PDB file of N, CA, C and O in Angstrom:
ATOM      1  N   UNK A  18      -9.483 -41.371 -63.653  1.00 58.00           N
ATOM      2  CA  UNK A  18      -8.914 -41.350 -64.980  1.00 58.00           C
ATOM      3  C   UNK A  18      -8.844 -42.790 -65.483  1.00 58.00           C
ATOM      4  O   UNK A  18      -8.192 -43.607 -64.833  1.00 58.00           O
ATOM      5  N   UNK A  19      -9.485 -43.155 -66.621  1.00 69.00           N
ATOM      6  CA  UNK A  19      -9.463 -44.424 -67.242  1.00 69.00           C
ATOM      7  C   UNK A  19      -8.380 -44.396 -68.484  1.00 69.00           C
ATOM      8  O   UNK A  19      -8.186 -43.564 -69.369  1.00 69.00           O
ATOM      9  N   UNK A  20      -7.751 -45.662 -68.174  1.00 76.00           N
ATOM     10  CA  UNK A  20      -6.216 -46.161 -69.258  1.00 76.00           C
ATOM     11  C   UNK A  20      -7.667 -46.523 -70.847  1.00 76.00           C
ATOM     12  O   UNK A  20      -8.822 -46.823 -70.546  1.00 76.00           O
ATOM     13  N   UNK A  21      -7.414 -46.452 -71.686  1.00 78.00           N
ATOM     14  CA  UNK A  21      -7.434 -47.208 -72.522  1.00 78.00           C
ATOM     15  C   UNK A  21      -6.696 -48.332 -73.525  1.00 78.00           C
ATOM     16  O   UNK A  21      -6.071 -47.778 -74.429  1.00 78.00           O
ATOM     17  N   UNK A  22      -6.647 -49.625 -73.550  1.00 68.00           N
ATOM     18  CA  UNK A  22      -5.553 -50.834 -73.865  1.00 68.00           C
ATOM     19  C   UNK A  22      -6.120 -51.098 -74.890  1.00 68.00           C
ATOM     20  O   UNK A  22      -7.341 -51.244 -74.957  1.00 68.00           O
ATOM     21  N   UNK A  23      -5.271 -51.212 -75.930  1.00 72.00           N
ATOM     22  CA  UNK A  23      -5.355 -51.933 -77.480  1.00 72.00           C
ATOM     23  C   UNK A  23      -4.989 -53.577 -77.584  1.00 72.00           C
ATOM     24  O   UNK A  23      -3.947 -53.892 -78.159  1.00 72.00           O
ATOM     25  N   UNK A  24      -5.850 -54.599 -77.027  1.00 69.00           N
ATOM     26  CA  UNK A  24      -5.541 -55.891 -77.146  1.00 69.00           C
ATOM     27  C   UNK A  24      -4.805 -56.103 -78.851  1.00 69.00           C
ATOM     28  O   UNK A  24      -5.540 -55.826 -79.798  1.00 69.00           O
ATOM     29  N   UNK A  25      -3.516 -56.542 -79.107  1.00 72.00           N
ATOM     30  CA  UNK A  25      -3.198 -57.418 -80.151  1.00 72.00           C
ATOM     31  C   UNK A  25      -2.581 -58.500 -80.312  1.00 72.00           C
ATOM     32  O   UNK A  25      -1.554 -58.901 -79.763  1.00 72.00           O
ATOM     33  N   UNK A  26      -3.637 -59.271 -81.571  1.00 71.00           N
ATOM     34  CA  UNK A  26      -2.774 -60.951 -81.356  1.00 71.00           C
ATOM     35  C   UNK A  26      -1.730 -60.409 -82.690  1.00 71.00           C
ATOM     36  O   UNK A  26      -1.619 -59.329 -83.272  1.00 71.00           O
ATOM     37  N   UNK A  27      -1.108 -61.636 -82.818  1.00 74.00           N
ATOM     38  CA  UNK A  27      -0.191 -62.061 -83.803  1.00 74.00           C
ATOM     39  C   UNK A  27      -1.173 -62.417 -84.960  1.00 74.00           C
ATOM     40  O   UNK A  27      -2.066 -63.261 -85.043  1.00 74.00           O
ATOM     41  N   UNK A  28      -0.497 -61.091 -86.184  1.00 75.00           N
ATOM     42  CA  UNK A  28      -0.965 -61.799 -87.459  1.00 75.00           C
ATOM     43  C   UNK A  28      -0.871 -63.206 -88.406  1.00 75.00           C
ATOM     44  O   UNK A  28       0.006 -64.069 -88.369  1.00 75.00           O
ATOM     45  N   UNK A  29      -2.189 -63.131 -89.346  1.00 75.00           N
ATOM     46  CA  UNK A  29      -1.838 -64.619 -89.836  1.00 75.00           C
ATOM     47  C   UNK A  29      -0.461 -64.732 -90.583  1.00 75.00           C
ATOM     48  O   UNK A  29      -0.221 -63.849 -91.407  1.00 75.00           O
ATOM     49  N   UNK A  30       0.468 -65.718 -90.385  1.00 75.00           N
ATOM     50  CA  UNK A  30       1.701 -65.940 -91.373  1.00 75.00           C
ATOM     51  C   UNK A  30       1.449 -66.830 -92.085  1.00 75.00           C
ATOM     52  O   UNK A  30       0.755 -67.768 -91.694  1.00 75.00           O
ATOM     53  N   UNK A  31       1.992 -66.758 -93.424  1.00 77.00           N
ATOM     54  CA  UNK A  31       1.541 -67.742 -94.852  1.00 77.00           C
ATOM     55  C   UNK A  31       3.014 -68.906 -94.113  1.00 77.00           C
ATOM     56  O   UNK A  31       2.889 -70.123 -94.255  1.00 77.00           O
ATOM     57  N   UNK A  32       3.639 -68.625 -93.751  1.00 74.00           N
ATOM     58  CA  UNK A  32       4.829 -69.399 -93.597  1.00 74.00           C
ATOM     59  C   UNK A  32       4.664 -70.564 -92.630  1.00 74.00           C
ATOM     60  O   UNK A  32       5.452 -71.510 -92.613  1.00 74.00           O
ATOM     61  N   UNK A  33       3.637 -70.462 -91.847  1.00 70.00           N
ATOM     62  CA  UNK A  33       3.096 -71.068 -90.936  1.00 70.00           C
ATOM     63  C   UNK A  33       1.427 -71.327 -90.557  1.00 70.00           C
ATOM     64  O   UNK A  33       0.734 -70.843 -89.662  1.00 70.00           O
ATOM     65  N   UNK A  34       1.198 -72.029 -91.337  1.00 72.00           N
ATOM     66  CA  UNK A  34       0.007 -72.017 -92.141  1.00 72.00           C
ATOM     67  C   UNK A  34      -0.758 -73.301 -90.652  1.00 72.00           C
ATOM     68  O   UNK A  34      -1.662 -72.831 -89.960  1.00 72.00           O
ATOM     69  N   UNK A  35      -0.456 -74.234 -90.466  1.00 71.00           N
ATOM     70  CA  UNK A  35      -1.085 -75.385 -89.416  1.00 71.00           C
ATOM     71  C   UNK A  35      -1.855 -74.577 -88.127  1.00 71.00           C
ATOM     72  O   UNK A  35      -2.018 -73.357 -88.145  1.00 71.00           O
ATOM     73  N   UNK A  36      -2.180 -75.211 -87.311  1.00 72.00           N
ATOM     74  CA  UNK A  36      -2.487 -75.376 -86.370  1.00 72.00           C
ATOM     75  C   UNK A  36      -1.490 -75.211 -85.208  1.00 72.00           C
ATOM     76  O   UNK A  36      -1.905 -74.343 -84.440  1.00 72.00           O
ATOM     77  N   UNK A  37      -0.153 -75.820 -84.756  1.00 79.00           N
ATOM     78  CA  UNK A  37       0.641 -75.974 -84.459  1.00 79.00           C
ATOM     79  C   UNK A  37       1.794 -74.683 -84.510  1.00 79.00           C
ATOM     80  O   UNK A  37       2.634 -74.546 -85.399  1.00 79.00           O
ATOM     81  N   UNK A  38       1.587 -73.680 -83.190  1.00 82.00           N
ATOM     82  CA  UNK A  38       1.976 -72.187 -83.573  1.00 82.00           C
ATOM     83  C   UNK A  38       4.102 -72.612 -82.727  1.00 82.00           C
ATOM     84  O   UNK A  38       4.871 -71.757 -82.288  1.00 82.00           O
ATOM     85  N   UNK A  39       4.321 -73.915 -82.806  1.00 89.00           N
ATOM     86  CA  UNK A  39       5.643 -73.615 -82.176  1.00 89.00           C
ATOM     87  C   UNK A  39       6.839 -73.328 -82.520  1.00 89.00           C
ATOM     88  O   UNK A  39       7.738 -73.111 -81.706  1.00 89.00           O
ATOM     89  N   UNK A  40       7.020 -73.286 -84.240  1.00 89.00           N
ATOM     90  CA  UNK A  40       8.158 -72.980 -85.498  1.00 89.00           C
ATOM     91  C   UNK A  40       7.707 -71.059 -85.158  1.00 89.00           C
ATOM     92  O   UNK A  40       8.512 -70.180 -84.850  1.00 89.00           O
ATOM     93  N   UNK A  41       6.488 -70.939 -85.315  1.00 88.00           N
ATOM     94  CA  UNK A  41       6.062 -69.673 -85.205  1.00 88.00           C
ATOM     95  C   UNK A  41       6.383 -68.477 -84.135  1.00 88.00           C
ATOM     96  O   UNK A  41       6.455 -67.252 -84.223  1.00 88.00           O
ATOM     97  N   UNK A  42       6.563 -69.576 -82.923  1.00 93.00           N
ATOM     98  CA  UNK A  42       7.134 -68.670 -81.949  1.00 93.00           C
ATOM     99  C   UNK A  42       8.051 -68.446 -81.381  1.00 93.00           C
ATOM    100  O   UNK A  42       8.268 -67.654 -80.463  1.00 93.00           O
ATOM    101  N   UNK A  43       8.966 -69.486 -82.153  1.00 95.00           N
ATOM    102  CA  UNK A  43      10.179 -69.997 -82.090  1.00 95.00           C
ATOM    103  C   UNK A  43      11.329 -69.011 -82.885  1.00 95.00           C
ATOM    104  O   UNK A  43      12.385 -68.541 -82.460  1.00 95.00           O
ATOM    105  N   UNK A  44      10.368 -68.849 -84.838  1.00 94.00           N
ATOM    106  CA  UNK A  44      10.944 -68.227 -85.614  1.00 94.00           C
ATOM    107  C   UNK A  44      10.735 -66.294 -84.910  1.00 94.00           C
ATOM    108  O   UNK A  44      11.626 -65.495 -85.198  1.00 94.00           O
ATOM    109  N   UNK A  45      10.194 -66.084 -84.527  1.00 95.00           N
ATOM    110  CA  UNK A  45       9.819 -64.523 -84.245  1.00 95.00           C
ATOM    111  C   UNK A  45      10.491 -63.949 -83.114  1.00 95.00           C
ATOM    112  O   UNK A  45      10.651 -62.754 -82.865  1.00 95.00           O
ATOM    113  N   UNK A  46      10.890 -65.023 -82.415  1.00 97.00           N
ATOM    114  CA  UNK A  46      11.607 -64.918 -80.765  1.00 97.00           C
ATOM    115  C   UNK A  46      13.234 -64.473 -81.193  1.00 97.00           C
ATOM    116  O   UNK A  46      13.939 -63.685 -80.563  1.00 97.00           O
ATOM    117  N   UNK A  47      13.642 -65.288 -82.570  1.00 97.00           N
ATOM    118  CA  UNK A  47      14.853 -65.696 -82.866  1.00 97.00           C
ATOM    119  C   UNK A  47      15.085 -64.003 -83.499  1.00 97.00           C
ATOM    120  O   UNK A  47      15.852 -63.121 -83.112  1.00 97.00           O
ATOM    121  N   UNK A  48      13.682 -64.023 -85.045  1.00 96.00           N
ATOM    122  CA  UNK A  48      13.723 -62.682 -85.667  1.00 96.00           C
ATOM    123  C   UNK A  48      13.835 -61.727 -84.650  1.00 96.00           C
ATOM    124  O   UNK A  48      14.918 -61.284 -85.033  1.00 96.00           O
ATOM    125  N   UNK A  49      13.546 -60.971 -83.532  1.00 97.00           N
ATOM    126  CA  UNK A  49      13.483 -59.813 -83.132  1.00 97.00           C
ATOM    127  C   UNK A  49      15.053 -59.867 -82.422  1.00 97.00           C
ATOM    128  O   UNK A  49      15.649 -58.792 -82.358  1.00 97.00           O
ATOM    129  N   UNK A  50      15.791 -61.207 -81.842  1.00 96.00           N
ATOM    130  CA  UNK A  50      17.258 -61.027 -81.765  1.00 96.00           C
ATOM    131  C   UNK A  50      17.816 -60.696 -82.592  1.00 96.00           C
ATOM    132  O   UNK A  50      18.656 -59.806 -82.461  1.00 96.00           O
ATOM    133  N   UNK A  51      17.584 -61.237 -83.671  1.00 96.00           N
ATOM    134  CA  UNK A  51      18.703 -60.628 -85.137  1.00 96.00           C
ATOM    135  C   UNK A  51      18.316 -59.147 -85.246  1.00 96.00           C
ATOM    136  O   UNK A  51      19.016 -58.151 -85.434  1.00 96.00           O
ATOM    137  N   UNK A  52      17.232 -59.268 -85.105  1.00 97.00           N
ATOM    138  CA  UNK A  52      16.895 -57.497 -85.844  1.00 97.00           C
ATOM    139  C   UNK A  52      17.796 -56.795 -84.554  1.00 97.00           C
ATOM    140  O   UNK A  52      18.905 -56.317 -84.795  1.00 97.00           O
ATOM    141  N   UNK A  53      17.534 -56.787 -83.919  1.00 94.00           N
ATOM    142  CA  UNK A  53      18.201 -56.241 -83.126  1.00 94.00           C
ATOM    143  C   UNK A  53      19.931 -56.107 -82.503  1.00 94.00           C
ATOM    144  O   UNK A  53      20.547 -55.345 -81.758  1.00 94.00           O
ATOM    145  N   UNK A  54      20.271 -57.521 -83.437  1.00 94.00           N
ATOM    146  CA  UNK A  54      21.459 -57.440 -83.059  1.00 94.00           C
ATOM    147  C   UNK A  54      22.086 -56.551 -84.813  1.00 94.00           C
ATOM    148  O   UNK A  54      22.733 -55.545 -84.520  1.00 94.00           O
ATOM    149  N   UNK A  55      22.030 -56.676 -85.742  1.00 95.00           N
ATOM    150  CA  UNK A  55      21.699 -56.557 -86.634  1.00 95.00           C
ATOM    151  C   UNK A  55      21.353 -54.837 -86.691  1.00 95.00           C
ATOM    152  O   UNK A  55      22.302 -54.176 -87.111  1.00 95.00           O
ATOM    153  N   UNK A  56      20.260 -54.145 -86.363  1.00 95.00           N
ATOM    154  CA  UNK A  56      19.569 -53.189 -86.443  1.00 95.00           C
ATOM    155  C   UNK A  56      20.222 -52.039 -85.572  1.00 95.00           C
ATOM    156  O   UNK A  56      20.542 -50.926 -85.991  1.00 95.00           O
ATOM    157  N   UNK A  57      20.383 -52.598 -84.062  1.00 92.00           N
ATOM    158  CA  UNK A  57      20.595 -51.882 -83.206  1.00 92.00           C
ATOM    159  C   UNK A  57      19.359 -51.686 -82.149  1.00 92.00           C
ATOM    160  O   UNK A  57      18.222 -51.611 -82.615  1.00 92.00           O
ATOM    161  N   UNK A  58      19.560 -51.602 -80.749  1.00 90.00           N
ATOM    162  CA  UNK A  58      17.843 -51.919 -79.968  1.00 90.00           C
ATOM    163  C   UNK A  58      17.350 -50.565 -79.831  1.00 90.00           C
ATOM    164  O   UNK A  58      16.682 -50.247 -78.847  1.00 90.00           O
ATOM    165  N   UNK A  59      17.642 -49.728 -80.776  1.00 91.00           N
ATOM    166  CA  UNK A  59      16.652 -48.818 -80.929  1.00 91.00           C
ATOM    167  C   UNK A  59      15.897 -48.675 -82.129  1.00 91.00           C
ATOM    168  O   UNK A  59      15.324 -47.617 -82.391  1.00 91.00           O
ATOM    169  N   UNK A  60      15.865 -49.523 -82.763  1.00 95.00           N
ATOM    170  CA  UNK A  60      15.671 -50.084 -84.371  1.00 95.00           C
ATOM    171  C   UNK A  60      13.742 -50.213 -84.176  1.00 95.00           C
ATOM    172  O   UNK A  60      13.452 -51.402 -84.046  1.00 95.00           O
ATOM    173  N   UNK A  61      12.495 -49.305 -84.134  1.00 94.00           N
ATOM    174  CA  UNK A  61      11.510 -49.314 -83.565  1.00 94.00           C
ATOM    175  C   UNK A  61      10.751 -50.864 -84.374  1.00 94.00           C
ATOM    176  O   UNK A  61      10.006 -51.663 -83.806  1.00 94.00           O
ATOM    177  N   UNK A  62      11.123 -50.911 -85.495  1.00 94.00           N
ATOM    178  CA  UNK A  62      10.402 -52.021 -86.367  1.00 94.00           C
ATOM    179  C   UNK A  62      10.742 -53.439 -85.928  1.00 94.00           C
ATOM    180  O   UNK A  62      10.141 -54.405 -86.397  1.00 94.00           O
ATOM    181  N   UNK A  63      11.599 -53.541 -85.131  1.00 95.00           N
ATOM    182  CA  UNK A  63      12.038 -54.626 -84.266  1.00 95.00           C
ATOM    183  C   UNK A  63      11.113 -55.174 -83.272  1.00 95.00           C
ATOM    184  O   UNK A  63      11.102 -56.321 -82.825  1.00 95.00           O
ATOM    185  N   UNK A  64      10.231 -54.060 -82.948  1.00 95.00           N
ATOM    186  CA  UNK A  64       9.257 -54.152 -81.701  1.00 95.00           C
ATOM    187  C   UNK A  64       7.913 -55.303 -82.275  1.00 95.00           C
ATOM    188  O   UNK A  64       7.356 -55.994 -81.423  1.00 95.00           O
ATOM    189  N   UNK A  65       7.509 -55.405 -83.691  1.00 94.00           N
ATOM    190  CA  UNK A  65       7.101 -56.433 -83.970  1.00 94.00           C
ATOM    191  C   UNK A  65       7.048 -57.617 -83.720  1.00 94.00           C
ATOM    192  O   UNK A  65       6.067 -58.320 -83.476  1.00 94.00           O
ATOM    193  N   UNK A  66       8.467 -57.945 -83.794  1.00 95.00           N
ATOM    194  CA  UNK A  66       8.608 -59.575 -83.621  1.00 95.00           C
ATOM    195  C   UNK A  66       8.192 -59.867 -82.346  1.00 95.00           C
ATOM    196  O   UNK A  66       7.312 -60.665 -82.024  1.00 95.00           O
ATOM    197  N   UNK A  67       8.987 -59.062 -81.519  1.00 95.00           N
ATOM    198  CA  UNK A  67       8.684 -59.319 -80.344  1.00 95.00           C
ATOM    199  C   UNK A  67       7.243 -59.298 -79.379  1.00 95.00           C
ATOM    200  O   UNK A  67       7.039 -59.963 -78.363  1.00 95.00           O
ATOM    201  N   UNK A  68       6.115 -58.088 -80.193  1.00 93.00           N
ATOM    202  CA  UNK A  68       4.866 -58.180 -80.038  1.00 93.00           C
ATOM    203  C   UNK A  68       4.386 -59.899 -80.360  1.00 93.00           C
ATOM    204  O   UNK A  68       3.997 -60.593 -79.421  1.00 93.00           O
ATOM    205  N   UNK A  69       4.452 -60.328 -81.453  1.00 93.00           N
ATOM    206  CA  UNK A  69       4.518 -61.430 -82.056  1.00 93.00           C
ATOM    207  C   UNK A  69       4.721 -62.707 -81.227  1.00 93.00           C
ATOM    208  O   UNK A  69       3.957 -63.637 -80.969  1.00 93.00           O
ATOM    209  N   UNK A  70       5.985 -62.456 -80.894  1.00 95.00           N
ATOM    210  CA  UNK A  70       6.354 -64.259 -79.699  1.00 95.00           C
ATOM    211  C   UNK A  70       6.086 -63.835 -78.612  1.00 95.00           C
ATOM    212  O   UNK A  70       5.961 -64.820 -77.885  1.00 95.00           O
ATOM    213  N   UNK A  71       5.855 -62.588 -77.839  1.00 95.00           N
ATOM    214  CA  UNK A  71       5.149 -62.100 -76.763  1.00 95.00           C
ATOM    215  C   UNK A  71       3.778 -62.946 -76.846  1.00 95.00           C
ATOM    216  O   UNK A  71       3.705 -63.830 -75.993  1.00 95.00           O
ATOM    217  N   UNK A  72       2.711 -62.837 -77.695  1.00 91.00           N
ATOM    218  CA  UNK A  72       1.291 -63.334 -77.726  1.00 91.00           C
ATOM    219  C   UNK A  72       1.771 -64.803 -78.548  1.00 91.00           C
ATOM    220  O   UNK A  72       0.737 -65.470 -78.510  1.00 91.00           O
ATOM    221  N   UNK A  73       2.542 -65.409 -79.074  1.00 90.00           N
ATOM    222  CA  UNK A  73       2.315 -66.548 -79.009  1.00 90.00           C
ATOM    223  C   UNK A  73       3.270 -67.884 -77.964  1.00 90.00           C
ATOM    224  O   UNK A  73       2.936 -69.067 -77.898  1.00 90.00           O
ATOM    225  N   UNK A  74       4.434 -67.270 -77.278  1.00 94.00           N
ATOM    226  CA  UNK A  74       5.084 -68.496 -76.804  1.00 94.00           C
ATOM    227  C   UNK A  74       4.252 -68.327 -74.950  1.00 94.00           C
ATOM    228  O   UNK A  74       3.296 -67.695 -74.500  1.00 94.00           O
ATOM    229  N   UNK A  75       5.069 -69.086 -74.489  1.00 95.00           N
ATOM    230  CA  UNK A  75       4.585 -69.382 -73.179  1.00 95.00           C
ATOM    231  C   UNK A  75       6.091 -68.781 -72.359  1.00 95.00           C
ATOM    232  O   UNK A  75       7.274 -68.983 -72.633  1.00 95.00           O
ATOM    233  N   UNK A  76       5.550 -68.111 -71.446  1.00 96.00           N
ATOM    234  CA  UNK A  76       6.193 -67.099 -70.454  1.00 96.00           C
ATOM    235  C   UNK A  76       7.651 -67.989 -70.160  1.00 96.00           C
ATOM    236  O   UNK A  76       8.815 -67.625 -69.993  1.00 96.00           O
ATOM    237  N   UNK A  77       6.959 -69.382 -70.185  1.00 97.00           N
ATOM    238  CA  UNK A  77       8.154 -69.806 -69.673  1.00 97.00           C
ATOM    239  C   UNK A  77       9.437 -70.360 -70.368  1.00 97.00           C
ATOM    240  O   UNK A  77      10.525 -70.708 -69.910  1.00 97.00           O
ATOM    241  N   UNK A  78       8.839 -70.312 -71.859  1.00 96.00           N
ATOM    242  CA  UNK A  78      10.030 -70.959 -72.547  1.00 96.00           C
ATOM    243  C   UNK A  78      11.193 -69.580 -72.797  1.00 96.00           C
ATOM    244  O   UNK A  78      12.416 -69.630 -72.664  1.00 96.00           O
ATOM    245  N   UNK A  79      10.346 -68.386 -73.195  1.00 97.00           N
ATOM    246  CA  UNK A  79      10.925 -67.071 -72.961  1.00 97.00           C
ATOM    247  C   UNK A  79      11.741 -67.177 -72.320  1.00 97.00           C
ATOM    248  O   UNK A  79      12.841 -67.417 -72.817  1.00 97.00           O
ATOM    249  N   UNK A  80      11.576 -67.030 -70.717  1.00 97.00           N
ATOM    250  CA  UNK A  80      12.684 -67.039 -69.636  1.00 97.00           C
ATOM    251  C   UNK A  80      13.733 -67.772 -69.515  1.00 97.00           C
ATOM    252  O   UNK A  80      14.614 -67.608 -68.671  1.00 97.00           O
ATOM    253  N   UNK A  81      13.680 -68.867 -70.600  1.00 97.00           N
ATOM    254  CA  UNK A  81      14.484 -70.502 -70.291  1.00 97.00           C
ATOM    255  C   UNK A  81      15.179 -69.733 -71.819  1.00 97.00           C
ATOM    256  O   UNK A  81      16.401 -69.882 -71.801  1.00 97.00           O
ATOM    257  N   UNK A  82      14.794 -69.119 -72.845  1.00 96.00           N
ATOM    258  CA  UNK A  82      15.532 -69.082 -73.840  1.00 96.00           C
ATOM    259  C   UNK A  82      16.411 -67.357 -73.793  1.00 96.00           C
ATOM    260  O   UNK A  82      17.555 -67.159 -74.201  1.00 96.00           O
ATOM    261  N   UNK A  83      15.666 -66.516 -73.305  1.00 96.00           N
ATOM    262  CA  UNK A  83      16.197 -65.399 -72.384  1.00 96.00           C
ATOM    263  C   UNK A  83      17.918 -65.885 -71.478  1.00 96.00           C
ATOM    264  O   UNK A  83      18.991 -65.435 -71.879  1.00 96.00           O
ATOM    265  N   UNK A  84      17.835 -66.572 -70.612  1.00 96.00           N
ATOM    266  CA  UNK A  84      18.719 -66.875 -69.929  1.00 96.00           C
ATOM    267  C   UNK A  84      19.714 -67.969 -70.240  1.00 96.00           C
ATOM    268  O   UNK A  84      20.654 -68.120 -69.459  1.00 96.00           O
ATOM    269  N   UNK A  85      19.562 -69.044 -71.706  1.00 96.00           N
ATOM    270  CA  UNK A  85      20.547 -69.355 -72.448  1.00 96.00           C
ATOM    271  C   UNK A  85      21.028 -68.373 -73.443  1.00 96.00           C
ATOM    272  O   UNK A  85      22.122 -68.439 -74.003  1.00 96.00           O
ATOM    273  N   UNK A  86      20.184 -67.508 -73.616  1.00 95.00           N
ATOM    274  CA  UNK A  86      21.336 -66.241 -74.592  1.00 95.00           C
ATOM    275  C   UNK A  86      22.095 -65.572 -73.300  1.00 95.00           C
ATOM    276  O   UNK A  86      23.309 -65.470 -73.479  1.00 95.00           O
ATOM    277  N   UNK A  87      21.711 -65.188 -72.281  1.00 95.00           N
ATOM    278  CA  UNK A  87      22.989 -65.062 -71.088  1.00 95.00           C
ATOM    279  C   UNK A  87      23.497 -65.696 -71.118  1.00 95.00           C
ATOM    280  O   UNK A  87      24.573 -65.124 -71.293  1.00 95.00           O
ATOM    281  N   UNK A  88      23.790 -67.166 -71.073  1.00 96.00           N
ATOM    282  CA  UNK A  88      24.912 -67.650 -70.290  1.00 96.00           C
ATOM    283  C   UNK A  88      25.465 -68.251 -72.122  1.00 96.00           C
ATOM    284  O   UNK A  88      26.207 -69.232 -72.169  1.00 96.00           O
ATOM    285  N   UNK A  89      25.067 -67.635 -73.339  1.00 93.00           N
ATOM    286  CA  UNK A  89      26.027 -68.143 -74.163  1.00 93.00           C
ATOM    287  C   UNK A  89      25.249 -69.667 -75.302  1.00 93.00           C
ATOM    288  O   UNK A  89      25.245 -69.872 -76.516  1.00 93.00           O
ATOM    289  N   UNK A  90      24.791 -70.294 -74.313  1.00 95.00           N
ATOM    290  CA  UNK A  90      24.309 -71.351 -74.718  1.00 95.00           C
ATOM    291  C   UNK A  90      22.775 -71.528 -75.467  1.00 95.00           C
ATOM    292  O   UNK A  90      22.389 -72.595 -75.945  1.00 95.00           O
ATOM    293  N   UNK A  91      22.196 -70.597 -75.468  1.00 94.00           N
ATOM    294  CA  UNK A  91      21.161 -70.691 -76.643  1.00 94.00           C
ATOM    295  C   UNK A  91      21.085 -71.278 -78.074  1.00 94.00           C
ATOM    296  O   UNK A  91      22.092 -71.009 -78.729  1.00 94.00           O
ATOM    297  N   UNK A  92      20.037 -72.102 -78.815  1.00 92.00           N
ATOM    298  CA  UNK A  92      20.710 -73.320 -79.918  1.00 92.00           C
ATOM    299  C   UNK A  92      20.191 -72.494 -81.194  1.00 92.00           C
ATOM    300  O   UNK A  92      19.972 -73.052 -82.270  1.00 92.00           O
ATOM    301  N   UNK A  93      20.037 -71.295 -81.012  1.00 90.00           N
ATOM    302  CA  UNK A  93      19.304 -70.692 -82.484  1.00 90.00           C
ATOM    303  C   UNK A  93      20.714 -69.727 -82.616  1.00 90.00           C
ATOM    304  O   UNK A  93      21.510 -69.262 -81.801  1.00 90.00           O
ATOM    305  N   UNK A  94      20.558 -69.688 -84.230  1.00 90.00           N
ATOM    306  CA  UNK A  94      22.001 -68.303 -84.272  1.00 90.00           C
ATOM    307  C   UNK A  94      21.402 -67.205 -84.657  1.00 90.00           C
ATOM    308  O   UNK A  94      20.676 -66.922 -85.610  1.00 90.00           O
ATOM    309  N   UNK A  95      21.896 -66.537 -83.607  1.00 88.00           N
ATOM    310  CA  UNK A  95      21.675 -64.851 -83.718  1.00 88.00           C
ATOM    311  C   UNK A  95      22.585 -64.335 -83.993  1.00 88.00           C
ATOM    312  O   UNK A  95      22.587 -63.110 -84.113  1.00 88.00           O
TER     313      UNK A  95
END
């Protein structure tokens, strides 16, 4: 039995127009907390953002910004 996978990147944003995708993955990481805090995490249109800074940040800033919203100390307001 073969899976079939739908590769998707992150669409173009007018808001973030350069070369330089790190406001971009920064702003979308932040958007899918609000929506969600905001929305509620069953809120399905929420799943965007997070598709979004999924394909553009790096695994590791995730985990480092993941685990300052645990312990409180994260520098973006959600």
């Amino acid at each position: 039995m073969s899976e079939t996978y739908v590769t998707k990147t992150a669409a173009f944003d007018v808001r973030f127009p350069n070369a330089n995708q790190t406001k971009n993955c920064w702003q979308n990481y932040v958007d899918y907390h609000r929506c969600h805090k905001i929305k509620g995490e069953s809120y399905e249109p929420c799943e965007y953002f997070k598709r979004v800074y999924r394909s553009m940040c790096p695994n590791e800033w995730i985990g480092k910004w993941d685990e300052q919203i645990e312990s409180g100390t994260f520098a973006g307001k959600i």
